[in-house]
Amino acid sequence: MRNFKKTLALLSSLAMAGTMFAGCGGGGDTTATTTAGGDSADTTAAAGGDSAETTAAAEGGDSAAAADEGKVFNIYAWNEEFKGFFEKYYTVPEGITVNWIINPSDGGVYQEKLDEALLAQADAAADDKIDMFLAEADYIKKYTDTDATLDVTSIGVQKADTMYQYTVDAASDANGVMKGVSFQCCPAALIYRRSIAKDVLGTDDPAAVQDALSDWSKFESVAATAKEKGYYMTASYAETYRTWSNNATEAWVDANNNLVVPQAMKDYIAQAKNFMDKGYTLTAGVWDDEKTAQMFADGKTMCFFGPAWYYNFSMGNAQDPEKGCSGDWAIVEGPQAYFWGGTWLLGATGTDNPTMLADIMNTFTVNEEVCTNLVKNEMQFSNNTKVNEAVAADPEYGNAFLGNQNDTAVFCELAKNIKFENKTKYDQLLNENITTVFLDYFKGTISEEEAYANFYKFVSEKYPAVTVPAQ
Amino acid sequence: MSNNKRKSISYAKWGYIFIAPFFIVFIFCSLIPLVSTFYNSFFENYRDGLTQVGPNFVGLENYKKLFTPDNSGNIQVIDYTVNTMIMWVMGAIPQLVVALLLAIFFTANRLNIKGQAFFKTVIYMPNLIMASAFSMLFFTLFSNVGPINQIISSMTGEVYDFFGKTVSVRSLVAFVNFLMWFGNTTILLMAGIMGIDQSLFEAASIDGATSTQVLFKITLPLLMPIIVYVAITALIGGLQMFDVPQILTAGHGNPNRTSMTLVMYLNNYISTSKNFGMGGAISAIMFVITGALSFVVYKSLVTDDSPKKKVKKSKGAELL
């Protein structure tokens, strides 16, 4: 009987502990979503938890919209980044309500929701029609090449000379018709911790650091030194992925819709395996908490890779006033110049607010005041060469986060080399998942052949139109 | 006589009207979707970007594709069925055993546990939390930088990669499912035990039966119908296992797809390309598997002479 009671007490206390933890789980859900990544949002969608609809009340201002146009402006986006700039720098015409429909990008959830809405666009009520939606470099082609997007020059959007050519190329269809604009240009850099660089290389001067890291073999030898001193070169097995993928000389999918793993990705796989085996990198995913924890002052990681939006939007831990290390960073070109991401604003066919749509696009590309604010106050690299060059030449300007380095000057150089080539509409899931599917191989659980087979299986499940090699 | 006849007809009519809501709901919400799933499985029907492909009739092509072995000779659908069953069994057996024990404790007159309502609520609680939230919690707890690994690394100096090993991922999935469902099972089994005639227990104790004898000769045989019900519903639920492994492994069934379940496989087809053809084929296969396994479970638990008869016999024997 005593035993019974004891067992019972033990079991019920276990159960209680379980419920206690579970309580915490429910509360901490928002941060959790980013950790798991992947398709997790699918399940939450069932519970109605994932699409955050927020409505920004219209504020007074000059009424740019024609009187007979719609009263609701619907914007589809996958995060709050552009929403922040929009609310700060764009004056919504009087009488118009801006409606943000935000779904996470992970696992293609954003595109699923957007596709449903676009396909229903013709039958939707005027106020429910999408007016503008945001798209990323990985999947912009899926939309620009269809009738779902609108020739924005026809509604008064300027194809300005100050735009970076690649941003125009990316937003144009096969015939060169411009379907949208980007408010940012995304040359990407190697972002390093100054204090760790001093310890490992003896200097934190960007020119000297660039010298030491100017190609991959130098990068690897520095990684070896860093490891000896107790540091990690990178925090994620996928950290360098974009430097390879966005310089690929072949597309993922060829003209006959066959999947071809480009040589650049194979090189990445070899490098990631090597770095994992030698312990130069942590085994976190590119968006994992384990990686972002490395951005705190007590982090042990020397290099991160990313464009301006990365340290503005994704390095919050480094900017933490207590645990962060703002000012202890700097950027250099690194082993290979590349670009990463970028947000394009696309006009949706069927919009009932063409005037406002054009006005927004022009505001964030050719309005110099707004672009200067984006650069100076928001750590963005704008899509306006004139503004960027003015800031680059400004001796007064320095980015406090980067120890007063003039990052715009660095990016101005890097931006010259960006080409938007070899992209397909399948890129997002392929790019996101080749790294995660190969993780088992990097960890040594399975062979390289098995990892390729798993990747082919994944692709054949996700994209029936793409032919994969027999697995 | 004619009067009599009319009466009986009119009663039957009311009977049909009373059961009609169920059948109407069943036809529209279960039967039609079920049939249309089978129907869809014979078509090529998916979306390529924003372009709709099909529906084109392809016969059994989708099934053929599912049953084509890969280079290493494995048929994926079978692999994922096995994964699902392994994880289900790992969770369901402890779930049944623990639930049975708890149900017996709670209903035992001789123990007379205090605060029953409280404990019942507590053990049922995990079931009220969304499975996704629960798995998210476990993902965070057992991640490489999570609290469990902090404890492990402070003791051993090394981090245990829970999500990199087949055994640990499967165990975690099974454990989460166990934790979520044992309360539910306990409540069901308790209801079953409480439905057993108290006089049988009294008679047994007068005859000097031990607790073990009571358990195996009275409680379990009389509980069989409920156990069969619990086992079959748990099996059906288990075959549809999705949210927990999906979230714990970010949809990949890591490592090496060993924790990929059938519904995760289905979800891969449906979520991006709306591939209703292949999705329908997998669902149809799942339907067959579920039916077959339920039949096996039913047959193996329900023996020829109904449990009731058996107990009556044994009771009779004891009373003699």
Coordinates of N, CA and C in Angstrom, one line a residue, chain A residues 1 4-5 7-8 11-12 15-16 18-19 21-26 29 32-33 35-40 42-44 47 107 112 115-116 118-119 142-143 146 148 257 283 289-290 425-426 429 433 436-437 439-440 443 445-446 450 454 457-458 460-465 470-471, chain B residues 46-51 53 69-72 76 79-80 98 102 105-106 110-111 113 118-119 122-123 125-126 129-130 132-134 136-137 139-141 144-145 161 163-164 166 179 182 242-243 246-247 250-252 254-257 260 265 267-275:
Chain A
M1 N 0.8 -1.2 0.0 CA 0.0 0.0 0.0 C 0.9 1.3 0.0
F4 N 2.2 1.6 -3.3 CA 1.2 2.1 -4.2 C 1.2 3.7 -4.1
K5 N 1.1 4.1 -2.9 CA 1.0 5.6 -2.7 C 2.2 6.3 -3.2
T7 N 4.3 5.2 -5.6 CA 4.3 5.2 -7.0 C 3.4 6.3 -7.6
L8 N 2.2 6.3 -6.9 CA 1.2 7.2 -7.4 C 1.7 8.7 -7.2
L11 N 4.2 9.4 -9.9 CA 3.6 9.6 -11.2 C 2.9 10.9 -11.3
S12 N 2.1 11.2 -10.3 CA 1.3 12.5 -10.4 C 2.2 13.7 -10.4
A15 N 3.5 14.0 -13.8 CA 2.5 14.6 -14.6 C 2.4 16.1 -14.4
M16 N 2.4 16.5 -13.1 CA 2.3 17.9 -12.8 C 3.5 18.7 -13.4
G18 N 5.1 17.9 -15.9 CA 4.8 17.9 -17.4 C 3.9 19.1 -17.7
T19 N 2.8 19.2 -17.0 CA 1.9 20.3 -17.3 C 2.5 21.7 -17.0
F21 N 5.7 22.5 -17.4 CA 6.5 22.8 -18.6 C 5.6 23.2 -19.7
A22 N 4.5 22.4 -19.9 CA 3.7 22.7 -21.0 C 3.1 24.1 -21.0
G23 N 2.8 24.5 -19.8 CA 2.3 25.9 -19.7 C 3.3 26.9 -20.2
C24 N 4.6 26.7 -19.9 CA 5.6 27.6 -20.4 C 5.7 27.5 -21.9
G25 N 5.5 26.3 -22.4 CA 5.6 26.1 -23.9 C 4.6 26.9 -24.6
G26 N 3.4 26.9 -24.1 CA 2.3 27.7 -24.7 C 2.7 29.2 -24.8
D29 N 5.6 30.6 -27.3 CA 5.4 30.1 -28.7 C 6.0 30.9 -29.8
A32 N 9.5 30.4 -30.3 CA 9.7 29.0 -30.6 C 9.6 28.8 -32.1
T33 N 8.7 29.5 -32.8 CA 8.4 29.3 -34.2 C 9.7 29.4 -35.0
T35 N 12.7 28.8 -34.0 CA 13.7 27.7 -33.7 C 13.4 26.5 -34.6
A36 N 12.2 26.1 -34.6 CA 12.0 24.8 -35.3 C 12.0 25.0 -36.8
G37 N 11.6 26.1 -37.3 CA 11.7 26.3 -38.7 C 10.9 25.3 -39.4
G38 N 11.2 25.0 -40.6 CA 10.6 23.9 -41.4 C 9.1 24.1 -41.5
D39 N 8.4 23.0 -41.6 CA 7.0 23.1 -41.9 C 6.1 23.3 -40.7
S40 N 6.7 23.6 -39.6 CA 6.0 23.7 -38.3 C 4.7 24.6 -38.5
D42 N 2.7 24.8 -40.7 CA 1.5 24.1 -41.2 C 0.6 23.7 -40.2
T43 N 1.1 23.1 -39.1 CA 0.3 22.6 -38.0 C -0.4 23.8 -37.3
T44 N 0.4 24.8 -37.0 CA -0.2 25.9 -36.3 C -1.3 26.5 -37.1
A47 N -4.7 25.4 -36.4 CA -5.3 26.0 -35.2 C -5.6 27.4 -35.3
G107 N 9.4 27.1 -44.7 CA 8.8 26.0 -45.4 C 7.8 26.4 -46.4
E112 N 2.3 29.7 -50.0 CA 1.1 28.9 -50.1 C -0.1 29.9 -49.9
D115 N -0.3 32.3 -52.8 CA -0.8 31.7 -54.0 C -2.3 31.5 -54.0
E116 N -2.8 31.1 -52.8 CA -4.3 30.9 -52.7 C -5.0 32.2 -53.0
L118 N -3.8 34.9 -54.6 CA -3.6 35.4 -55.9 C -4.5 34.7 -56.9
L119 N -4.7 33.3 -56.7 CA -5.5 32.6 -57.6 C -7.0 33.0 -57.4
K142 N 8.8 33.1 -59.7 CA 7.5 32.4 -59.7 C 6.4 33.4 -60.0
Y143 N 6.5 34.7 -59.6 CA 5.5 35.6 -59.7 C 5.7 36.6 -60.9
T146 N 4.4 35.5 -64.4 CA 3.0 35.2 -64.6 C 2.1 36.5 -64.7
A148 N -0.1 37.2 -62.7 CA -0.6 37.6 -61.4 C 0.1 39.0 -61.0
N257 N 13.5 21.0 -67.1 CA 12.9 20.7 -65.8 C 13.6 19.5 -65.1
T283 N 27.0 23.4 -34.9 CA 26.1 22.6 -35.8 C 24.7 23.2 -35.8
D289 N 18.3 29.4 -32.6 CA 18.7 30.1 -31.4 C 20.1 29.8 -31.1
E290 N 20.6 28.6 -31.3 CA 21.9 28.2 -31.0 C 22.9 29.1 -31.7
K425 N 12.0 29.3 -60.3 CA 10.9 29.5 -59.3 C 10.9 28.5 -58.2
Y426 N 11.8 27.5 -58.3 CA 11.8 26.4 -57.3 C 12.9 26.7 -56.2
L429 N 12.7 26.5 -51.6 CA 12.8 25.2 -50.9 C 14.0 24.5 -51.1
N433 N 16.5 23.7 -48.1 CA 16.5 22.4 -47.6 C 17.7 21.6 -48.0
T436 N 19.6 21.6 -44.8 CA 19.1 20.8 -43.7 C 19.0 19.3 -44.0
V437 N 18.8 18.9 -45.3 CA 18.8 17.5 -45.6 C 20.2 16.9 -45.5
L439 N 22.4 17.8 -43.4 CA 22.9 17.8 -42.0 C 23.3 16.5 -41.5
D440 N 22.4 15.4 -41.8 CA 22.8 14.1 -41.4 C 24.1 13.6 -41.9
K443 N 26.9 15.5 -40.1 CA 27.1 14.9 -38.7 C 27.7 13.6 -38.8
T445 N 26.1 10.8 -39.9 CA 25.1 9.7 -39.6 C 24.9 8.9 -40.9
I446 N 25.0 9.6 -42.1 CA 24.7 8.8 -43.3 C 25.8 9.2 -44.3
E450 N 23.6 8.7 -49.7 CA 22.3 8.6 -49.0 C 21.7 10.0 -48.8
N454 N 18.2 11.3 -50.2 CA 17.2 12.0 -49.4 C 16.7 13.3 -50.0
K457 N 14.6 12.7 -53.0 CA 13.2 12.3 -52.5 C 12.4 13.5 -52.1
F458 N 13.1 14.4 -51.3 CA 12.4 15.6 -50.9 C 11.9 16.4 -52.1
S460 N 11.3 15.5 -55.2 CA 10.3 14.8 -56.0 C 8.9 14.9 -55.2
E461 N 9.0 15.0 -53.9 CA 7.7 15.1 -53.2 C 7.2 16.6 -53.3
K462 N 8.1 17.5 -53.2 CA 7.7 18.9 -53.1 C 7.3 19.4 -54.5
Y463 N 8.1 19.0 -55.5 CA 7.9 19.6 -56.9 C 7.7 18.5 -57.9
P464 N 6.5 18.0 -58.1 CA 6.3 16.9 -59.0 C 6.6 17.3 -60.5
A465 N 6.7 18.6 -60.8 CA 7.1 19.0 -62.1 C 8.5 18.8 -62.4
A470 N 17.2 9.1 -60.5 CA 16.6 8.0 -59.8 C 17.3 7.8 -58.5
Q471 N 16.6 7.6 -57.4 CA 17.2 7.4 -56.1 C 17.0 6.0 -55.6
Chain B
Y46 N -1.8 18.6 -59.7 CA -0.9 19.4 -58.8 C -0.7 20.8 -59.4
R47 N 0.0 21.6 -58.6 CA 0.3 23.0 -59.0 C 1.8 23.1 -59.2
D48 N 2.2 23.7 -60.3 CA 3.6 24.0 -60.6 C 3.8 25.5 -60.5
G49 N 4.2 26.0 -59.4 CA 4.2 27.5 -59.2 C 2.8 27.9 -59.2
L50 N 2.4 28.8 -60.1 CA 1.0 29.3 -60.1 C 0.2 28.6 -61.2
T51 N 0.8 27.6 -61.8 CA 0.2 26.9 -62.9 C -0.5 25.6 -62.4
V53 N -1.7 21.9 -63.0 CA -1.4 20.8 -63.9 C -2.5 19.8 -63.6
P69 N 10.5 0.6 -55.7 CA 11.6 0.7 -54.8 C 12.6 1.7 -55.2
D70 N 13.3 2.3 -54.3 CA 14.4 3.2 -54.6 C 15.7 2.4 -54.9
N71 N 16.8 3.1 -55.1 CA 18.0 2.4 -55.5 C 18.5 1.4 -54.5
S72 N 18.2 1.7 -53.2 CA 18.7 0.8 -52.2 C 17.6 -0.3 -51.9
Q76 N 9.5 3.4 -50.1 CA 9.3 4.4 -49.1 C 8.1 4.3 -48.3
D79 N 8.6 1.9 -45.6 CA 9.5 2.4 -44.6 C 8.8 3.4 -43.6
Y80 N 8.0 4.3 -44.2 CA 7.3 5.3 -43.3 C 6.2 4.6 -42.5
V98 N 0.5 2.2 -18.1 CA 0.4 3.2 -17.1 C -1.1 3.6 -16.8
L102 N -3.0 3.2 -13.3 CA -3.7 4.4 -12.7 C -5.1 4.1 -12.5
F105 N -5.7 1.9 -9.6 CA -5.4 2.6 -8.4 C -6.6 3.5 -8.0
F106 N -7.0 4.2 -9.0 CA -8.1 5.2 -8.7 C -9.4 4.5 -8.4
R110 N -10.0 -0.4 -1.8 CA -9.1 -0.5 -0.6 C -8.1 0.6 -0.5
L111 N -7.7 1.2 -1.6 CA -6.7 2.3 -1.6 C -7.4 3.5 -1.2
I113 N -8.0 6.5 -2.7 CA -7.1 7.6 -2.8 C -7.8 8.9 -2.6
F118 N -8.5 16.0 -8.3 CA -7.4 16.8 -8.7 C -6.4 16.0 -9.6
F119 N -6.1 14.7 -9.1 CA -5.2 14.0 -9.9 C -5.7 13.6 -11.3
V122 N -5.1 16.6 -13.4 CA -3.7 16.8 -13.7 C -3.3 15.9 -14.8
I123 N -3.6 14.6 -14.7 CA -3.1 13.7 -15.7 C -3.8 13.9 -17.0
M125 N -4.6 16.9 -18.1 CA -4.2 18.2 -18.6 C -3.3 18.2 -19.9
P126 N -2.3 17.4 -20.0 CA -1.5 17.5 -21.2 C -2.3 17.4 -22.5
I129 N -3.5 20.6 -24.1 CA -2.5 21.5 -24.8 C -2.3 21.1 -26.2
M130 N -2.2 22.0 -27.1 CA -2.0 21.7 -28.5 C -0.7 20.9 -28.7
S132 N 1.2 20.7 -31.1 CA 2.3 21.5 -31.7 C 3.1 22.3 -30.6
A133 N 2.3 22.9 -29.6 CA 2.9 23.6 -28.6 C 3.8 22.7 -27.7
F134 N 3.2 21.5 -27.4 CA 3.9 20.5 -26.6 C 5.2 20.1 -27.3
M136 N 6.9 21.7 -29.5 CA 7.8 22.9 -29.6 C 8.5 23.0 -28.2
L137 N 7.8 22.7 -27.2 CA 8.4 22.7 -25.8 C 9.5 21.7 -25.7
F139 N 11.1 20.3 -28.2 CA 12.2 20.7 -29.1 C 13.1 21.6 -28.4
T140 N 12.6 22.6 -27.7 CA 13.4 23.6 -27.0 C 14.1 22.9 -25.8
L141 N 13.4 22.1 -25.1 CA 14.0 21.4 -23.9 C 15.2 20.5 -24.3
N144 N 20.2 21.3 -28.6 CA 21.6 21.3 -28.2 C 21.9 22.4 -27.2
V145 N 21.1 23.4 -27.2 CA 21.4 24.5 -26.2 C 20.3 24.5 -25.1
D161 N 23.3 14.9 -28.7 CA 22.5 15.4 -29.9 C 21.2 14.6 -30.0
F163 N 18.4 15.2 -31.4 CA 17.7 15.2 -32.7 C 18.6 14.7 -33.8
G164 N 19.7 14.1 -33.5 CA 20.6 13.6 -34.5 C 20.7 12.1 -34.5
T166 N 18.5 8.3 -34.3 CA 17.2 7.7 -34.5 C 16.5 7.3 -33.2
L179 N 2.7 11.1 -23.1 CA 2.4 12.1 -22.1 C 1.0 12.7 -22.4
F182 N -2.0 9.5 -22.1 CA -2.2 8.5 -21.1 C -3.4 8.9 -20.2
F242 N 1.4 12.9 -36.7 CA 1.9 14.0 -37.6 C 2.6 15.1 -36.8
D243 N 1.8 15.8 -36.1 CA 2.3 17.1 -35.5 C 3.6 17.0 -34.7
Q246 N 6.6 16.0 -36.9 CA 6.8 17.1 -37.9 C 7.5 18.3 -37.2
I247 N 7.1 18.6 -36.0 CA 7.7 19.8 -35.4 C 9.1 19.5 -34.8
A250 N 11.4 19.3 -37.8 CA 11.3 20.4 -38.8 C 10.8 19.8 -40.1
G251 N 10.0 18.7 -40.1 CA 9.4 18.2 -41.3 C 10.3 17.2 -42.1
H252 N 11.5 17.0 -41.6 CA 12.5 16.2 -42.3 C 12.5 14.7 -41.9
N254 N 14.2 13.6 -39.4 CA 15.6 13.3 -39.1 C 15.8 12.2 -38.0
P255 N 16.9 11.6 -38.0 CA 17.9 11.5 -39.0 C 17.6 10.5 -40.1
N256 N 18.0 10.8 -41.3 CA 17.9 10.0 -42.4 C 16.4 9.5 -42.6
R257 N 15.5 10.3 -42.4 CA 14.1 10.0 -42.6 C 13.6 8.9 -41.7
M260 N 10.2 9.8 -40.1 CA 9.2 10.3 -41.1 C 8.0 9.4 -41.0
Y265 N 4.8 12.3 -44.8 CA 5.1 12.0 -46.2 C 3.9 12.6 -47.1
N267 N 2.0 15.0 -46.2 CA 2.1 16.5 -46.1 C 3.1 17.1 -47.1
N268 N 4.2 16.4 -47.3 CA 5.2 16.8 -48.2 C 4.6 17.0 -49.6
Y269 N 3.7 16.1 -50.0 CA 3.1 16.1 -51.3 C 2.1 17.3 -51.4
I270 N 1.3 17.4 -50.3 CA 0.2 18.3 -50.4 C 0.6 19.8 -50.2
S271 N 1.6 20.0 -49.2 CA 1.7 21.4 -48.8 C 2.2 22.3 -49.8
T272 N 3.2 22.0 -50.6 CA 3.7 23.0 -51.6 C 3.0 22.9 -52.9
S273 N 2.8 21.7 -53.5 CA 2.4 21.6 -54.8 C 0.9 21.2 -54.9
K274 N 0.2 21.1 -53.8 CA -1.2 20.7 -53.8 C -1.3 19.4 -54.7
N275 N -0.5 18.5 -54.4 CA -0.5 17.3 -55.3 C -1.5 16.3 -54.8

